[in-house]
Short mmCIF file of C-alpha atoms in Angstrom, two decimals:
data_model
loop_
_atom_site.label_atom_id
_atom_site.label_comp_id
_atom_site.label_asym_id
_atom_site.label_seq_id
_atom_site.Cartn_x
_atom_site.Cartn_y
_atom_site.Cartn_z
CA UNK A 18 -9.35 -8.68 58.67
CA UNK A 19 -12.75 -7.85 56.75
CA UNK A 20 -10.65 -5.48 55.25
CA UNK A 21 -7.34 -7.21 54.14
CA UNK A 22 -10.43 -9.93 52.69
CA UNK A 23 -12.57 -7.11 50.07
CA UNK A 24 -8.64 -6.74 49.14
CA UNK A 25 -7.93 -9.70 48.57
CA UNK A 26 -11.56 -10.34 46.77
CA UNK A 27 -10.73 -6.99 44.56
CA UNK A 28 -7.56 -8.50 43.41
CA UNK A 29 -9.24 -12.17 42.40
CA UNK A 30 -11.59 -9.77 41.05
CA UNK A 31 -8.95 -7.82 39.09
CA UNK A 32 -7.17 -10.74 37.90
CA UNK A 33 -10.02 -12.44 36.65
CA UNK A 34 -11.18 -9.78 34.30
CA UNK A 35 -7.97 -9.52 32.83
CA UNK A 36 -7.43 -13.13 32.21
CA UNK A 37 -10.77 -12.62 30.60
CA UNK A 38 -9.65 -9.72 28.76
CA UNK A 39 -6.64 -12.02 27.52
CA UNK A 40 -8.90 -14.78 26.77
CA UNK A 41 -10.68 -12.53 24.70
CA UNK A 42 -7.80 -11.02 22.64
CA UNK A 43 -6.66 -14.29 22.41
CA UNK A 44 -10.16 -15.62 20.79
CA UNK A 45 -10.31 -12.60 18.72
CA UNK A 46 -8.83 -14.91 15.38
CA UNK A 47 -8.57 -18.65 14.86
CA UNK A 48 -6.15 -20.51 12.94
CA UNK A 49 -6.92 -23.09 10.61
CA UNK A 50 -5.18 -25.46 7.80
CA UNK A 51 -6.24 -26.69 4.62
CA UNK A 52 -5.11 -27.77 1.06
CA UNK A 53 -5.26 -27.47 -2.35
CA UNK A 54 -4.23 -28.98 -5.85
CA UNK A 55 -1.67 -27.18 -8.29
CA UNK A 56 1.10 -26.75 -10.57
CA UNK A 57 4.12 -28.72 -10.33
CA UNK A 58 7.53 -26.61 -10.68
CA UNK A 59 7.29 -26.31 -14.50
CA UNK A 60 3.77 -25.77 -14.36
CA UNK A 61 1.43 -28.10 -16.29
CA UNK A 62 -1.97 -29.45 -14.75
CA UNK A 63 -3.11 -29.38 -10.66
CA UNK A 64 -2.32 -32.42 -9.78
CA UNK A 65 -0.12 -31.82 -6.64
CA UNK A 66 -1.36 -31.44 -3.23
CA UNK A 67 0.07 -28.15 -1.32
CA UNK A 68 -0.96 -26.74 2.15
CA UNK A 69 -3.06 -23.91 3.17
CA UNK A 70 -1.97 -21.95 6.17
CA UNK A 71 -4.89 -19.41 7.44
CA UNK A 72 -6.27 -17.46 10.22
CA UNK A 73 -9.90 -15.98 10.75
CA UNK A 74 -11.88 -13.81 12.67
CA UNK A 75 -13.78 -15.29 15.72
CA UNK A 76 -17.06 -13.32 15.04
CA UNK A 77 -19.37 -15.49 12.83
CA UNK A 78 -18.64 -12.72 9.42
CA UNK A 79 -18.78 -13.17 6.77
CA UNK A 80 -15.56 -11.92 5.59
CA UNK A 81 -13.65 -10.78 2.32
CA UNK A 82 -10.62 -12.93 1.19
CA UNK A 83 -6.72 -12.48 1.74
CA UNK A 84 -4.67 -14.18 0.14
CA UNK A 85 -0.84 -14.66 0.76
CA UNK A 86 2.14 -16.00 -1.91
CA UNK A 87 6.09 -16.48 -0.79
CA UNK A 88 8.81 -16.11 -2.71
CA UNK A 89 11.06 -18.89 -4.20
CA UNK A 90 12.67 -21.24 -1.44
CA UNK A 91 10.68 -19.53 1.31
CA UNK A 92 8.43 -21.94 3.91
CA UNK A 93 5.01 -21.08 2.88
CA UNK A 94 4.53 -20.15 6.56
CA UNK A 95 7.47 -17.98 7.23
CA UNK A 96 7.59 -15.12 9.69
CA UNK A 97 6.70 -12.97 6.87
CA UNK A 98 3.83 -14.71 5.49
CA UNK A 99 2.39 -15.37 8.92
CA UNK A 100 2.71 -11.94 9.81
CA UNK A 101 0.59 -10.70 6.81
CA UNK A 102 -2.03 -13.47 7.20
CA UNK A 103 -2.66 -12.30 11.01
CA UNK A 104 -2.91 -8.43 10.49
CA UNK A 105 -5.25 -9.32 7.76
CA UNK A 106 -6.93 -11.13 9.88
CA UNK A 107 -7.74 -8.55 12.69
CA UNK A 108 -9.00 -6.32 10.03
CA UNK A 109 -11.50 -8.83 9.05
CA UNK A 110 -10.29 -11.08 6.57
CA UNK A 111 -10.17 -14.62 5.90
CA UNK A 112 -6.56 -14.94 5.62
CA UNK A 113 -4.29 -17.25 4.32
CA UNK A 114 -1.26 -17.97 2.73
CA UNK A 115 -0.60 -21.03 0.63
CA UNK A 116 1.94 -23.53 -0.35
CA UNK A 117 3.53 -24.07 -4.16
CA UNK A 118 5.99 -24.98 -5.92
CA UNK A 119 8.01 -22.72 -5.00
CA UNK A 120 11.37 -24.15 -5.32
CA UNK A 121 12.15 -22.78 -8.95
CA UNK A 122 11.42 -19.74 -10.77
CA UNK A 123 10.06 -20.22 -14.42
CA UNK A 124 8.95 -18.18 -17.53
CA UNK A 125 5.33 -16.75 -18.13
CA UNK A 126 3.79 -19.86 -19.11
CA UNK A 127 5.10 -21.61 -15.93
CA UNK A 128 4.21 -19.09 -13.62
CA UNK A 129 0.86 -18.93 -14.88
CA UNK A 130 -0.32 -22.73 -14.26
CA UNK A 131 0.49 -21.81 -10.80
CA UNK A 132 -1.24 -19.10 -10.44
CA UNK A 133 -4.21 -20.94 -12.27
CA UNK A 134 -4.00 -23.68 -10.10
CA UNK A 135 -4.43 -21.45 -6.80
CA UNK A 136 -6.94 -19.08 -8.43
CA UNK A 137 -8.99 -20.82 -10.77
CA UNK A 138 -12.78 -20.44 -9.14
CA UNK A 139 -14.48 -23.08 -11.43
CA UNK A 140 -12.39 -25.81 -9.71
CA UNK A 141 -13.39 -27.01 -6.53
CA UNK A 142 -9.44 -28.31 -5.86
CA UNK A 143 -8.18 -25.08 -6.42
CA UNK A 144 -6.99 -22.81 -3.02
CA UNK A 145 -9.41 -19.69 -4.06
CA UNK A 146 -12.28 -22.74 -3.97
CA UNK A 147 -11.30 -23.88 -0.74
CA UNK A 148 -11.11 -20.73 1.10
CA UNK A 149 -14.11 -19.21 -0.54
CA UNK A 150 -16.43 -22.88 0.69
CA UNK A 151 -15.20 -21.67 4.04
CA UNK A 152 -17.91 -20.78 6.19
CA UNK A 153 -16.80 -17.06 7.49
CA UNK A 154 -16.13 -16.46 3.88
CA UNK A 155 -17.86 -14.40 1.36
CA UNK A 156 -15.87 -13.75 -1.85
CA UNK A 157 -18.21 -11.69 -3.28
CA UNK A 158 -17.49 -9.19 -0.90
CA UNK A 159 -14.33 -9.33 -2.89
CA UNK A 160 -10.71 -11.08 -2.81
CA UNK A 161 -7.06 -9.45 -2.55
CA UNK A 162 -3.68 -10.71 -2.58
CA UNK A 163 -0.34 -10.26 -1.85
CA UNK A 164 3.06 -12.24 -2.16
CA UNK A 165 6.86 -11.68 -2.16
CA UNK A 166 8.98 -12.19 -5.23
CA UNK A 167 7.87 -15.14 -7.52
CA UNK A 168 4.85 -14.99 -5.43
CA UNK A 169 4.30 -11.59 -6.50
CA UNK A 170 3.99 -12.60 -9.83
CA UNK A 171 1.16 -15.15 -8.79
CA UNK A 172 -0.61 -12.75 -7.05
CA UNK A 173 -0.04 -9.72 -9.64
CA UNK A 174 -1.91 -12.87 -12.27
CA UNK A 175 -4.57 -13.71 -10.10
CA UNK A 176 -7.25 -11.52 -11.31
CA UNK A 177 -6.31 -13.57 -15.14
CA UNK A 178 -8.42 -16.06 -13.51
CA UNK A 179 -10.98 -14.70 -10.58
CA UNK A 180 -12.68 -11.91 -11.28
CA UNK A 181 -13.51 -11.26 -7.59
CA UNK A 182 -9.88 -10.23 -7.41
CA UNK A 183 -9.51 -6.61 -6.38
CA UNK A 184 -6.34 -5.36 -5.84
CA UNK A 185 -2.95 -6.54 -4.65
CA UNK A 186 0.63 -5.53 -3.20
CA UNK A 187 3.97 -7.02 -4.51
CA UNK A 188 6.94 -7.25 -2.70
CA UNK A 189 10.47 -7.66 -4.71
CA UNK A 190 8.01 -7.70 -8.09
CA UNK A 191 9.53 -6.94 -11.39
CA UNK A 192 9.23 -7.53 -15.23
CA UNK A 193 12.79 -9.13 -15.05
CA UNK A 194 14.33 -11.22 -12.40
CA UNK A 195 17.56 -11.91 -13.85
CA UNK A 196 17.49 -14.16 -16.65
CA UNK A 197 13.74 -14.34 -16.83
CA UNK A 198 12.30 -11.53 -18.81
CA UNK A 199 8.52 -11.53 -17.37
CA UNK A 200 7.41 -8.02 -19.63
CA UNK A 201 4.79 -10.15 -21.68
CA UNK A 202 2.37 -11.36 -18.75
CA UNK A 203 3.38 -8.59 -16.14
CA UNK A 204 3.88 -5.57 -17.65
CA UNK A 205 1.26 -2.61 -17.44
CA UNK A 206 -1.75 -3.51 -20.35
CA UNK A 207 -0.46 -7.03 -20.31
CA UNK A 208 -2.61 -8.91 -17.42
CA UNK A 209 -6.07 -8.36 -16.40
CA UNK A 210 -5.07 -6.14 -13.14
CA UNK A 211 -5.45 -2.57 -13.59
CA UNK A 212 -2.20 -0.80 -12.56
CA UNK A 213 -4.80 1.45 -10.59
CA UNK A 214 -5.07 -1.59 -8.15
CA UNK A 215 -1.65 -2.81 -7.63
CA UNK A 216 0.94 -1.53 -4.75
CA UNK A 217 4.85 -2.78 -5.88
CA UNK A 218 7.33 -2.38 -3.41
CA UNK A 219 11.27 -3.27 -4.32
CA UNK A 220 14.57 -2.30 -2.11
CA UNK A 221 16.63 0.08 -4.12
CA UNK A 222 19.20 -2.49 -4.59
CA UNK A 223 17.07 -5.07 -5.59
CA UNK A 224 19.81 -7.48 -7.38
CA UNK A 225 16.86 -9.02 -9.79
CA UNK A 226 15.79 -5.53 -10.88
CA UNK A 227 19.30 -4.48 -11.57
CA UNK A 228 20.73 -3.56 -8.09
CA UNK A 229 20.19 -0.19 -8.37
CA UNK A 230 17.71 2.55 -7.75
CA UNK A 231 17.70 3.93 -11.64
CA UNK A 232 17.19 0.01 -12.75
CA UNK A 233 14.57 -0.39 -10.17
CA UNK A 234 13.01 2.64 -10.73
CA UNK A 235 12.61 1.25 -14.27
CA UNK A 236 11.60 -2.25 -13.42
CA UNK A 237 8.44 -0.65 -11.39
CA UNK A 238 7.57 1.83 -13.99
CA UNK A 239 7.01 -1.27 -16.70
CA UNK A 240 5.04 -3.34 -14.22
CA UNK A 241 2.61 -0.32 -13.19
CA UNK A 242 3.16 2.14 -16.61
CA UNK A 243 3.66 4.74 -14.00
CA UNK A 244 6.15 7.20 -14.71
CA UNK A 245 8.03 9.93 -12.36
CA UNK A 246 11.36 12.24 -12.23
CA UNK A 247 14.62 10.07 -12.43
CA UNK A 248 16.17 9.35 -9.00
CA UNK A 249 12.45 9.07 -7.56
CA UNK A 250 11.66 7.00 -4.33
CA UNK A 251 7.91 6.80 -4.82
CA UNK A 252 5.40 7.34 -7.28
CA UNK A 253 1.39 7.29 -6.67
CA UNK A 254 -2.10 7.57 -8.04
CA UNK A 255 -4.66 9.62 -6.43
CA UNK A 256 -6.08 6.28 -4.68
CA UNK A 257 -2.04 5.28 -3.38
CA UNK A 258 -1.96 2.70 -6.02
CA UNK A 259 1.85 2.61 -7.38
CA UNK A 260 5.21 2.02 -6.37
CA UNK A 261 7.60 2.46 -3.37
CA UNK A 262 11.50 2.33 -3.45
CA UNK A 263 12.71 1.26 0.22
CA UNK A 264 15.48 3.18 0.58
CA UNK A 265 19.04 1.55 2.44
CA UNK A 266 18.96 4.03 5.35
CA UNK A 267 15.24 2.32 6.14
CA UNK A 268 15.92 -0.80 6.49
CA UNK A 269 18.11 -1.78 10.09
CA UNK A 270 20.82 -3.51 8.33
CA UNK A 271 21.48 -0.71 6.15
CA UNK A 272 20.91 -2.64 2.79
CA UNK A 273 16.89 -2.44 1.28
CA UNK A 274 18.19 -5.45 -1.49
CA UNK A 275 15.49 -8.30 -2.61
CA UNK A 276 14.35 -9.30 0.78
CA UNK A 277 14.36 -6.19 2.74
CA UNK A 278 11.39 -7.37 5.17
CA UNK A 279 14.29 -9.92 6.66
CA UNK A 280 16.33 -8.67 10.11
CA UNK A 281 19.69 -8.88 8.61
CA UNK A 282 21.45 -10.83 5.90
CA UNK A 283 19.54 -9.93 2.49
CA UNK A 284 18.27 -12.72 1.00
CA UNK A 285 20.78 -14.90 2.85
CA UNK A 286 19.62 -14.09 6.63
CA UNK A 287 16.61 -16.03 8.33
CA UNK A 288 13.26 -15.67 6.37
CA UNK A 289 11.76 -16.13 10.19
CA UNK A 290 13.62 -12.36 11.33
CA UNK A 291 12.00 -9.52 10.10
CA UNK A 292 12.83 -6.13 9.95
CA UNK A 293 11.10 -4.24 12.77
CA UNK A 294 10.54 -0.98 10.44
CA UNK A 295 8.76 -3.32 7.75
CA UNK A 296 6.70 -5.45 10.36
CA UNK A 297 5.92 -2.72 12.91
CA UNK A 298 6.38 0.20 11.10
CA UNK A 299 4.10 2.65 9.32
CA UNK A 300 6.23 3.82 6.57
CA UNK A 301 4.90 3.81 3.15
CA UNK A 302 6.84 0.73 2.30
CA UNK A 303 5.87 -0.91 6.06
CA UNK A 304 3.80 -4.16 5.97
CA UNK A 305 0.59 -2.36 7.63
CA UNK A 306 0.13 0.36 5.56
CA UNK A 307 -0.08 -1.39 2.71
CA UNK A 308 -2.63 -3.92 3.83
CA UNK A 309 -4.21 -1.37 5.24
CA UNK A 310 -4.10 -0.02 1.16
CA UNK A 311 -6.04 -3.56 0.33
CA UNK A 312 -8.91 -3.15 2.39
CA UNK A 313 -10.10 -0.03 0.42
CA UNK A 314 -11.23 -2.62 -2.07
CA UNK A 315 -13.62 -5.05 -0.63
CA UNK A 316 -16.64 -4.67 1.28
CA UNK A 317 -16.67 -5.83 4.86
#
C-alpha cells in the first residue's frame, strides 16, 4: 500500500509539473488589441478608426517592433496574419498586424496616405504611435514589417515615413498589379527602403505580375534592381536580401499563383488554410525563414 501511494504521489507529482510546464508555454506571449486612425479607401486624411491585432512576449522586454499588413479583401486577422504576428512574437517582438482599408486597391498617391496613416511617428493616432507607447516596446531598438499584396506595398513605404524602419518582406509585391502601374513609388531608387533590406516573395504564376515566371522574374527585378540569369528562381545579396520565386511543385496544391501561403484554391480558397510548406516549412520562400531574415535588423 505505501507503495502503490509514492506512485500515486509521483504521478500527481508528474502531472503537476507538466501542467506547469503548459502553463508556462502558454504564458510565454500575450495577446492584446488596440486601434488606430487612417486612410479611407482613396486615401486622404486619418480620420477612420481601424483595429490593431497584436501579441507580446510575457517577459517585461523591452522589445523591437513587428509589424503586419494583409492584402486586399483579407480579415486583418487571418490565419496568415496571425501566424506571422505569433512567430514574431516568440522571437521577441511586439507584434501586430493592423486593420485598413483594405477593400480596394489604388494608385501611388492612395496607397501612400495609408501607409502614412499607419506609420507616421509624429502622430499620436497613428498605429506605429500606438504600438511604440506600448510598454514592452522600444522602437529604437528598431521596427520591421511585413504584409501580403497591397499590404506589401504599405509595408515596402513604411520607412517614407519612420525612420526606425529596418527592413521588410513582401509577399505577392510587384511594381504592377494589373491595371495599376506602381514603378514610381516602388521601384528600386524610388522609396526610402534600400533594396539591401527588403525580402519579395511572388508564386511563379502570380496573375498580377503577369502569370508567369519570366514576367515575375521581371516584376521582382524592378522592385529590388536586382538582376539574375533568365528562368531564375531566386536571386540574393550577400546579407539574403532579394527575391524568391515559389515554384508550383512547392506549394501542395500544385499552383504557387498570388496567394500561395493559402491550402488550396489560389486566391479563391479560405484565407484561414494555409499551406503547410509556407507556415511550417523552412524553405527559402517558408514564412519562418524569412522572419527569421527580419530579426537580423533590430537589436533585441
Amino acid at each position: 500500500m505505501h507503495h502503490k501511494f509514492l506512485l500515486a504521489a509521483a504521478m500527481l507529482s508528474a502531472t503537476a509539473a507538466l501542467s506547469a510546464t503548459a502553463a508556462g508555454a502558454a504564458a510565454q506571449t500575450a495577446s492584446f488589441a488596440g486601434s488606430y486612425n487612417g486612410a479611407s479607401t482613396a486615401g486622404g486624411s486619418c480620420s477612420m478608426s481601424y483595429s490593431i491585432a497584436g501579441v507580446e512576449p510575457s517577459g517585461t522586454g523591452p522589445y523591437p517592433v513587428f509589424i503586419y499588413m494583409v492584402g486586399t479583401n483579407e480579415t486583418y486577422n487571418n490565419a496568415a496574419a496571425m501566424a506571422a504576428v505569433n512567430d514574431m512574437a516568440s522571437k521577441g517582438y511586439v507584434a501586430a498586424t493592423v486593420d485598413y482599408a483594405e477593400s480596394q486597391f489604388g494608385t501611388c498617391s492612395v496607397l501612400s496616405d495609408k501607409s502614412s496613416c499607419i506609420f507616421n511617428p509624429n502622430s499620436t493616432l497613428s498605429a506605429v504611435a500606438q504600438l511604440c507607447s506600448r510598454a514592452k516596446a522600444d522602437c529604437s531598438k528598431g521596427i520591421v514589417v511585413g504584409g501580403f499584396s497591397q499590404g506589401s506595398i504599405l509595408a515596402l513605404l513604411a520607412k517614407n515615413y519612420d525612420a526606425r524602419v529596418q527592413a521588410a518582406y513582401g509577399m505577392g509585391m510587384s511594381n504592377v498589379y494589373s491595371t495599376y502601374d506602381l514603378s514610381s513609388c516602388v521601384s528600386n531608387g524610388n522609396r526610402t527602403l534600400p533594396s539591401d533590406r527588403l525580402r519579395a516573395v511572388d508564386g511563379e504564376q502570380d496573375n498580377f505580375a503577369g502569370g508567369t515566371q519570366s514576367a515575375v522574374q521581371n516584376s521582382l527585378q524592378n522592385v529590388t534592381g536586382l538582376k539574375c540569369a533568365a528562368g531564375s528562381y531566386a536571386c540574393m545579396n550577400s546579407n539574403n536580401s532579394g527575391w524568391i520565386i515559389v515554384k508550383n511543385s512547392q506549394v501542395a496544391d500544385g499552383s504557387a499563383d498570388h496567394c500561395y501561403m493559402r491550402a488550396s484554391g489560389d486566391c479563391f480558397g479560405s484565407q484561414n488554410s494555409l499551406d503547410n510548406n509556407w507556415n511550417n516549412g523552412t524553405a527559402n520562400w517558408s514564412k519562418d525563414t524569412n522572419l527569421q531574415w527580419l530579426t537580423n535588423f533590430t537589436t533585441k
